[in-house]
PDB file of C-alpha atoms in Angstrom:
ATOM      1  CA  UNK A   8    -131.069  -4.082  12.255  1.00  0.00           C
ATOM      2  CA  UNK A   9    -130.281  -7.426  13.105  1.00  0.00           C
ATOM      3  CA  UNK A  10    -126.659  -8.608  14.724  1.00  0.00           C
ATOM      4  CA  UNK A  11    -124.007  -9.507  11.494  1.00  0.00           C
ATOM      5  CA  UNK A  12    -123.091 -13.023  11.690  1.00  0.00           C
ATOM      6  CA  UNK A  13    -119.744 -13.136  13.173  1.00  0.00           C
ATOM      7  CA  UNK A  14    -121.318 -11.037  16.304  1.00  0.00           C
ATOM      8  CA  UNK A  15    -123.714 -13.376  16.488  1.00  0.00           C
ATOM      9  CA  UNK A  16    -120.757 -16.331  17.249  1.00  0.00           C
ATOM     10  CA  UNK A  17    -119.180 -14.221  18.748  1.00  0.00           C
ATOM     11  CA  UNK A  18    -122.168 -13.697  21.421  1.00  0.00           C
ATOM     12  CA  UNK A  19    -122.711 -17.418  21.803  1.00  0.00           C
ATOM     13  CA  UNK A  20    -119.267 -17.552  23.558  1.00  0.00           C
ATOM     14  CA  UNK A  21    -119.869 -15.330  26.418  1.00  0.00           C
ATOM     15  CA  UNK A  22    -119.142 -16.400  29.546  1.00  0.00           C
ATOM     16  CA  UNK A  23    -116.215 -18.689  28.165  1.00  0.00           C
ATOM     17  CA  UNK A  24    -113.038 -18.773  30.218  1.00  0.00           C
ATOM     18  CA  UNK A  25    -109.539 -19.784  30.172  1.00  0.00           C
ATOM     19  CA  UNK A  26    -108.421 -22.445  32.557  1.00  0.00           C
ATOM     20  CA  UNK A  27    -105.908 -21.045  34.897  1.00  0.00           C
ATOM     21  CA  UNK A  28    -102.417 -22.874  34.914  1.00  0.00           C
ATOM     22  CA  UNK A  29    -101.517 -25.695  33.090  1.00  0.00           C
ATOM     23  CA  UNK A  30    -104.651 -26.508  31.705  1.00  0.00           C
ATOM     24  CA  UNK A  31    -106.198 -25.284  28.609  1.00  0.00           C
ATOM     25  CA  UNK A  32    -110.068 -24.637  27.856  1.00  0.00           C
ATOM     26  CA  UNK A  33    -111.084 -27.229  24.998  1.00  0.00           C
ATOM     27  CA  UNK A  34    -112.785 -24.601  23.308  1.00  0.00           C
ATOM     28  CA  UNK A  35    -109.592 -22.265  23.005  1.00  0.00           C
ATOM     29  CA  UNK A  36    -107.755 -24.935  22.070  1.00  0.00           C
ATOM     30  CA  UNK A  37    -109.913 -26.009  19.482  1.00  0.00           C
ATOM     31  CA  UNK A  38    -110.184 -22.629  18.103  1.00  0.00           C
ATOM     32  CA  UNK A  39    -105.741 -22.370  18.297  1.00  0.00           C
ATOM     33  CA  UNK A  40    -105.484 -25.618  16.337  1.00  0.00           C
ATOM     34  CA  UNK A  41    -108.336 -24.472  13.725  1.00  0.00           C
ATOM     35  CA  UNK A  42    -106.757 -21.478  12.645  1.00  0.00           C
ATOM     36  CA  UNK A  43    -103.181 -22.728  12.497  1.00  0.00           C
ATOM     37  CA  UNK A  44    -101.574 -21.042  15.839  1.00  0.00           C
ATOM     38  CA  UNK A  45     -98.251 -21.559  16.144  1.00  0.00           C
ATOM     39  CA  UNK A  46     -99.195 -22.096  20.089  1.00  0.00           C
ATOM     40  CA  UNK A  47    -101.922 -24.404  22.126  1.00  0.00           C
ATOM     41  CA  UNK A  48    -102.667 -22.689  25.543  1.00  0.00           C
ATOM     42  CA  UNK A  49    -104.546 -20.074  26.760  1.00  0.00           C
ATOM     43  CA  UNK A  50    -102.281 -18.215  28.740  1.00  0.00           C
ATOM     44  CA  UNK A  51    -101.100 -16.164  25.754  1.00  0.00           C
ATOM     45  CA  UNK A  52    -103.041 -13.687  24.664  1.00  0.00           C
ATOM     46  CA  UNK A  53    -106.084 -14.675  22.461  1.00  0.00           C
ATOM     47  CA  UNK A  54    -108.125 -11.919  21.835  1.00  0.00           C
ATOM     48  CA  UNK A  55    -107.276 -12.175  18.295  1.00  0.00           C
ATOM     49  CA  UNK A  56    -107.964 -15.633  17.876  1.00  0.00           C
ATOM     50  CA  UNK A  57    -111.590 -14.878  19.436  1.00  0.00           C
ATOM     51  CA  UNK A  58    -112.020 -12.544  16.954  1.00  0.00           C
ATOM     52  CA  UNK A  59    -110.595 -14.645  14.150  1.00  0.00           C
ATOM     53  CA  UNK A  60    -112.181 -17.583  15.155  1.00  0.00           C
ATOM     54  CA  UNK A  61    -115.959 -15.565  14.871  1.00  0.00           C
ATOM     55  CA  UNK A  62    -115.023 -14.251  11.585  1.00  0.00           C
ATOM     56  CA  UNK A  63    -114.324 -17.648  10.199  1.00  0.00           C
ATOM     57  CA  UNK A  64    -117.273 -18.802  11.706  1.00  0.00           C
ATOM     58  CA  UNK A  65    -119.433 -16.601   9.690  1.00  0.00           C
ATOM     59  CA  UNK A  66    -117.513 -17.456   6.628  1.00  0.00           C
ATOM     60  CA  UNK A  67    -115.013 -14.595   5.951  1.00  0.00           C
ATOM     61  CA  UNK A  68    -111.023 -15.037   6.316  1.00  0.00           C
ATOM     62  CA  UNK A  69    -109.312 -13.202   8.938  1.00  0.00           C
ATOM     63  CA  UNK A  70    -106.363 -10.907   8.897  1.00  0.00           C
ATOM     64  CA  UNK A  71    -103.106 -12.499   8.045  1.00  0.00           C
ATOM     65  CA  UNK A  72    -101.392 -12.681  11.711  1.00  0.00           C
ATOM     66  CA  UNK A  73    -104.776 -12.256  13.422  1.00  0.00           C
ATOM     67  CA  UNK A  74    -103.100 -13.287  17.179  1.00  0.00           C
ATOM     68  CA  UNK A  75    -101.320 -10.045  17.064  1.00  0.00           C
ATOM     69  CA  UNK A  76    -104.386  -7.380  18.303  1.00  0.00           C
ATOM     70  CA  UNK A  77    -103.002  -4.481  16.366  1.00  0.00           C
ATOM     71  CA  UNK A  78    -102.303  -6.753  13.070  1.00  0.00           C
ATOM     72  CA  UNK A  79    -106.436  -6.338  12.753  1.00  0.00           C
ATOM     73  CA  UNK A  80    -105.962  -2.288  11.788  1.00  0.00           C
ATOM     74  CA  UNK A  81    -105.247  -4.332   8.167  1.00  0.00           C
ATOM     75  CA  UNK A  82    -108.257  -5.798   7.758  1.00  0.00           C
ATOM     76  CA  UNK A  83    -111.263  -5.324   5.886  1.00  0.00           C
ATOM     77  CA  UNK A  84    -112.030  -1.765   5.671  1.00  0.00           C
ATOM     78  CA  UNK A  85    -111.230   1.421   7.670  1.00  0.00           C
ATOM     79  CA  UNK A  86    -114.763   3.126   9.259  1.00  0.00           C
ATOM     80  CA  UNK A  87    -114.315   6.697  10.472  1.00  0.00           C
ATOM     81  CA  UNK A  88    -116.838   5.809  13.619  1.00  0.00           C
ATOM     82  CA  UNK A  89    -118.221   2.780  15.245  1.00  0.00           C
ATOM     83  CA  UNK A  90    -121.022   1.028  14.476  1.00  0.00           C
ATOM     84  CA  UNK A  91    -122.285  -2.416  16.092  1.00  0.00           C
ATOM     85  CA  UNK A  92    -120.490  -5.521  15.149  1.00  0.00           C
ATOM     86  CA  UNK A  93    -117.002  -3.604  13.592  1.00  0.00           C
ATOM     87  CA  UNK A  94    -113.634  -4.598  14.990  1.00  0.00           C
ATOM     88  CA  UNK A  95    -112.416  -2.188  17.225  1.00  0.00           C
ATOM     89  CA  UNK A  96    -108.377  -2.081  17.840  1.00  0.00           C
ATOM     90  CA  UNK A  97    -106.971  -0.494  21.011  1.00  0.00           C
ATOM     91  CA  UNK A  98    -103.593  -0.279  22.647  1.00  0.00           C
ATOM     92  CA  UNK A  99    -102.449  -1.476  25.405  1.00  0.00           C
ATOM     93  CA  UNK A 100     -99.503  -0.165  27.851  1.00  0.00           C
ATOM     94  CA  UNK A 101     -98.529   2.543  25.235  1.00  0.00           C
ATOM     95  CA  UNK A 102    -100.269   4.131  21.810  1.00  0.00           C
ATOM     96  CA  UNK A 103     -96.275   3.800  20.212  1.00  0.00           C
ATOM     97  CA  UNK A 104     -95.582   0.261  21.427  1.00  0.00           C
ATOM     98  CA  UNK A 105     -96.895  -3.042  19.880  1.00  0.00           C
ATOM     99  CA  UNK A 106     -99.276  -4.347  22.584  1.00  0.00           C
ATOM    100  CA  UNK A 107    -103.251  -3.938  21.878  1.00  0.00           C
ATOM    101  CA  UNK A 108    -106.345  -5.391  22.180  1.00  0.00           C
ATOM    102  CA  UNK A 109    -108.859  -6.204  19.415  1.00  0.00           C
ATOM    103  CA  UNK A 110    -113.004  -7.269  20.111  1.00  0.00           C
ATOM    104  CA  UNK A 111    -116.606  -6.181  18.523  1.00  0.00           C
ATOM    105  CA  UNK A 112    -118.005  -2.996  19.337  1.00  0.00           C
ATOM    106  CA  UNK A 113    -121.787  -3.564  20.678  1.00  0.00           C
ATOM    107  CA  UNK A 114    -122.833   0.114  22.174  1.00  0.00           C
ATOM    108  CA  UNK A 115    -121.602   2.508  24.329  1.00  0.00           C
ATOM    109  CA  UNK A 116    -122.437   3.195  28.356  1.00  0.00           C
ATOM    110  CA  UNK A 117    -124.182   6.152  29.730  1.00  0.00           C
ATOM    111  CA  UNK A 118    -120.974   8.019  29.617  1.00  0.00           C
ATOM    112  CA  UNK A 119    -119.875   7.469  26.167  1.00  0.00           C
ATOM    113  CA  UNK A 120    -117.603   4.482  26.925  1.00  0.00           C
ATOM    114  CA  UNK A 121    -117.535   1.545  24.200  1.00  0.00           C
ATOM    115  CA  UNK A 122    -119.091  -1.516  25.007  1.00  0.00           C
ATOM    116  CA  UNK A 123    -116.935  -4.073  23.989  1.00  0.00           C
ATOM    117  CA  UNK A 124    -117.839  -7.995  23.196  1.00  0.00           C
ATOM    118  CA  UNK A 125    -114.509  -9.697  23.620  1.00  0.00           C
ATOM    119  CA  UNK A 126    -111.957 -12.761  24.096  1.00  0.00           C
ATOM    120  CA  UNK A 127    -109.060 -12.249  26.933  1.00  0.00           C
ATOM    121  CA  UNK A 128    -111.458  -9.651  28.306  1.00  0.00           C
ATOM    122  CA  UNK A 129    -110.681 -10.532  32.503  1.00  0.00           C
ATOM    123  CA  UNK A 130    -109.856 -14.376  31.277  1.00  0.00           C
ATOM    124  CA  UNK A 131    -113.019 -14.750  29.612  1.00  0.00           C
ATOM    125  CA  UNK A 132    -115.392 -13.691  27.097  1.00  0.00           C
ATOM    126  CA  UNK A 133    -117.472 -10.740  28.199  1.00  0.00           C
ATOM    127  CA  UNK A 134    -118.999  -7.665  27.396  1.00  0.00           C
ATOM    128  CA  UNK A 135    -116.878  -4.579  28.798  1.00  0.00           C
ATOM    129  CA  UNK A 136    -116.552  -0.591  29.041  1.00  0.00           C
ATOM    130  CA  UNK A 137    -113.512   0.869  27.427  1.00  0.00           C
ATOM    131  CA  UNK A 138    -112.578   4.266  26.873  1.00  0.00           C
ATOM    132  CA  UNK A 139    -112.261   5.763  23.533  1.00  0.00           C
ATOM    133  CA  UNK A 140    -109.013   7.406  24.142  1.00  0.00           C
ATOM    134  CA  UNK A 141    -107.576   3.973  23.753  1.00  0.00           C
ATOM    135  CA  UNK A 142    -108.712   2.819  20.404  1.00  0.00           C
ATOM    136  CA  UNK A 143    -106.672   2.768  17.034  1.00  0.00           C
ATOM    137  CA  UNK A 144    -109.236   2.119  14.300  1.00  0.00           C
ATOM    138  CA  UNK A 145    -112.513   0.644  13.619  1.00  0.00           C
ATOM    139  CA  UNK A 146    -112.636  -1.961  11.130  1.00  0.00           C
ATOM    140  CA  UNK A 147    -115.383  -3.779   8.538  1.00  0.00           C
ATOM    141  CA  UNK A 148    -115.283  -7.113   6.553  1.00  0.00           C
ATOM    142  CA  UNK A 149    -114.640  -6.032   2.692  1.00  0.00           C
ATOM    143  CA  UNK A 150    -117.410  -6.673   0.814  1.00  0.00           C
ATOM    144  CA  UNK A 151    -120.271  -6.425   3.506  1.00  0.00           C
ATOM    145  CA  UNK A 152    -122.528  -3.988   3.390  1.00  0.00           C
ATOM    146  CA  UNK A 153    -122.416  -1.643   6.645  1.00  0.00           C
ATOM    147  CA  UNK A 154    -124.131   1.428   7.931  1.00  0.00           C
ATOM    148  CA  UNK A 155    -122.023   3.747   9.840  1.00  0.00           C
ATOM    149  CA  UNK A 156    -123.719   6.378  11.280  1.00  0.00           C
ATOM    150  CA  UNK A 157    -126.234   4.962  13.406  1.00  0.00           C
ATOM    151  CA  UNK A 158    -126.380   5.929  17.050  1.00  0.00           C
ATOM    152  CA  UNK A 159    -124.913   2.914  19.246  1.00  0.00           C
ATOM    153  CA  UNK A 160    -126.801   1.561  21.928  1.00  0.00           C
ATOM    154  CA  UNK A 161    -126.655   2.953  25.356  1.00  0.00           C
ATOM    155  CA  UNK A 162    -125.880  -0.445  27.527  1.00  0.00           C
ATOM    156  CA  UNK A 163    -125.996  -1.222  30.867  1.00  0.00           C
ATOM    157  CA  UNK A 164    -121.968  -0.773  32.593  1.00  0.00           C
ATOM    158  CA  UNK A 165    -120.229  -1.017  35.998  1.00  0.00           C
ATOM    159  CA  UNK A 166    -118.522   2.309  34.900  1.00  0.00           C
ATOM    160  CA  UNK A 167    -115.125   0.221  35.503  1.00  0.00           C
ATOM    161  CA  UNK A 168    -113.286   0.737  32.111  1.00  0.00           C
ATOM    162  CA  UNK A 169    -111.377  -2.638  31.050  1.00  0.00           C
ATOM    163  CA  UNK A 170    -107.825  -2.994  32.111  1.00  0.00           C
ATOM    164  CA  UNK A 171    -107.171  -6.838  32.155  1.00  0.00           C
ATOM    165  CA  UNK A 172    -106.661  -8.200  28.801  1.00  0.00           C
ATOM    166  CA  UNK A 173    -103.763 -10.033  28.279  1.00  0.00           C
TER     167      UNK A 173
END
């Protein structure tokens, strides 16, 4: 089954990075000043706006307050288990507090681990492990048609599950 559309924008990013200090990537920025953020550098978080931005590309609005990683659990619709190209929402520092992380779910590892495409991943755009003790929902563009219940890939991983992402 081929990649949905926003995965496929979302692909054609890797490898993007921030700029570290004052400087901002042109590509972040453009993507901040396309959707309306209420900031313009990429030292704040923008996992969200990754996400948000590949949605748009592929035509379908994002959640309202997409910068906010756990703000995605609203969107779309709720899946009960992953399946390649959903959103996946995890937290970050604490399950109760309000930090997360939100990026596309492309596999899984040899050891079960979620591969994750993703913005903010390590400053960049990149293709990660993360544990599945960490994530808070899976979610699905309303109105597209998706099947859930396919095995995920088994990718190629470090082992090194993601802890850099804001």
């Amino acid at each position: 089954m081929p990649d949905p559309l926003w995965l496929v924008k979302a692909r054609a990013y890797l490898g993007l990075k921030e700029y570290p200090g004052a400087q901002t990537n042109p590509t972040i920025a453009g993507w901040l000043a396309r959707l309306k953020a209420s900031w313009r550098d990429d030292e704040t978080s923008w996992c969200g706006v990754f996400v948000a931005e590949c949605v748009s590309e592929a035509g379908i609005n994002p959640v309202s307050g997409f910068a906010g990683a756990r703000n995605w659990l609203n969107f779309g619709i709720k899946l009960a288990a992953p399946t390649v190209g959903c959103i996946v929402v995890f937290w970050r520092d604490s399950p109760a507090g309000w930090k997360g992380h939100v990026g596309f779910v492309i596999g899984k590892d040899k050891n079960g681990n979620l591969m994750v495409l993703g913005g903010n991943q390590g400053d960049a755009v990149t293709i990660k492990p993360f544990g599945r003790d960490r994530v808070l929902g899976y979610r699905w563009p309303e109105g597209v048609s998706v099947t859930v219940g396919t095995s995920l890939p088994v990718l190629t991983s470090d082992g090194r599950l993601s802890s850099n992402e804001a």
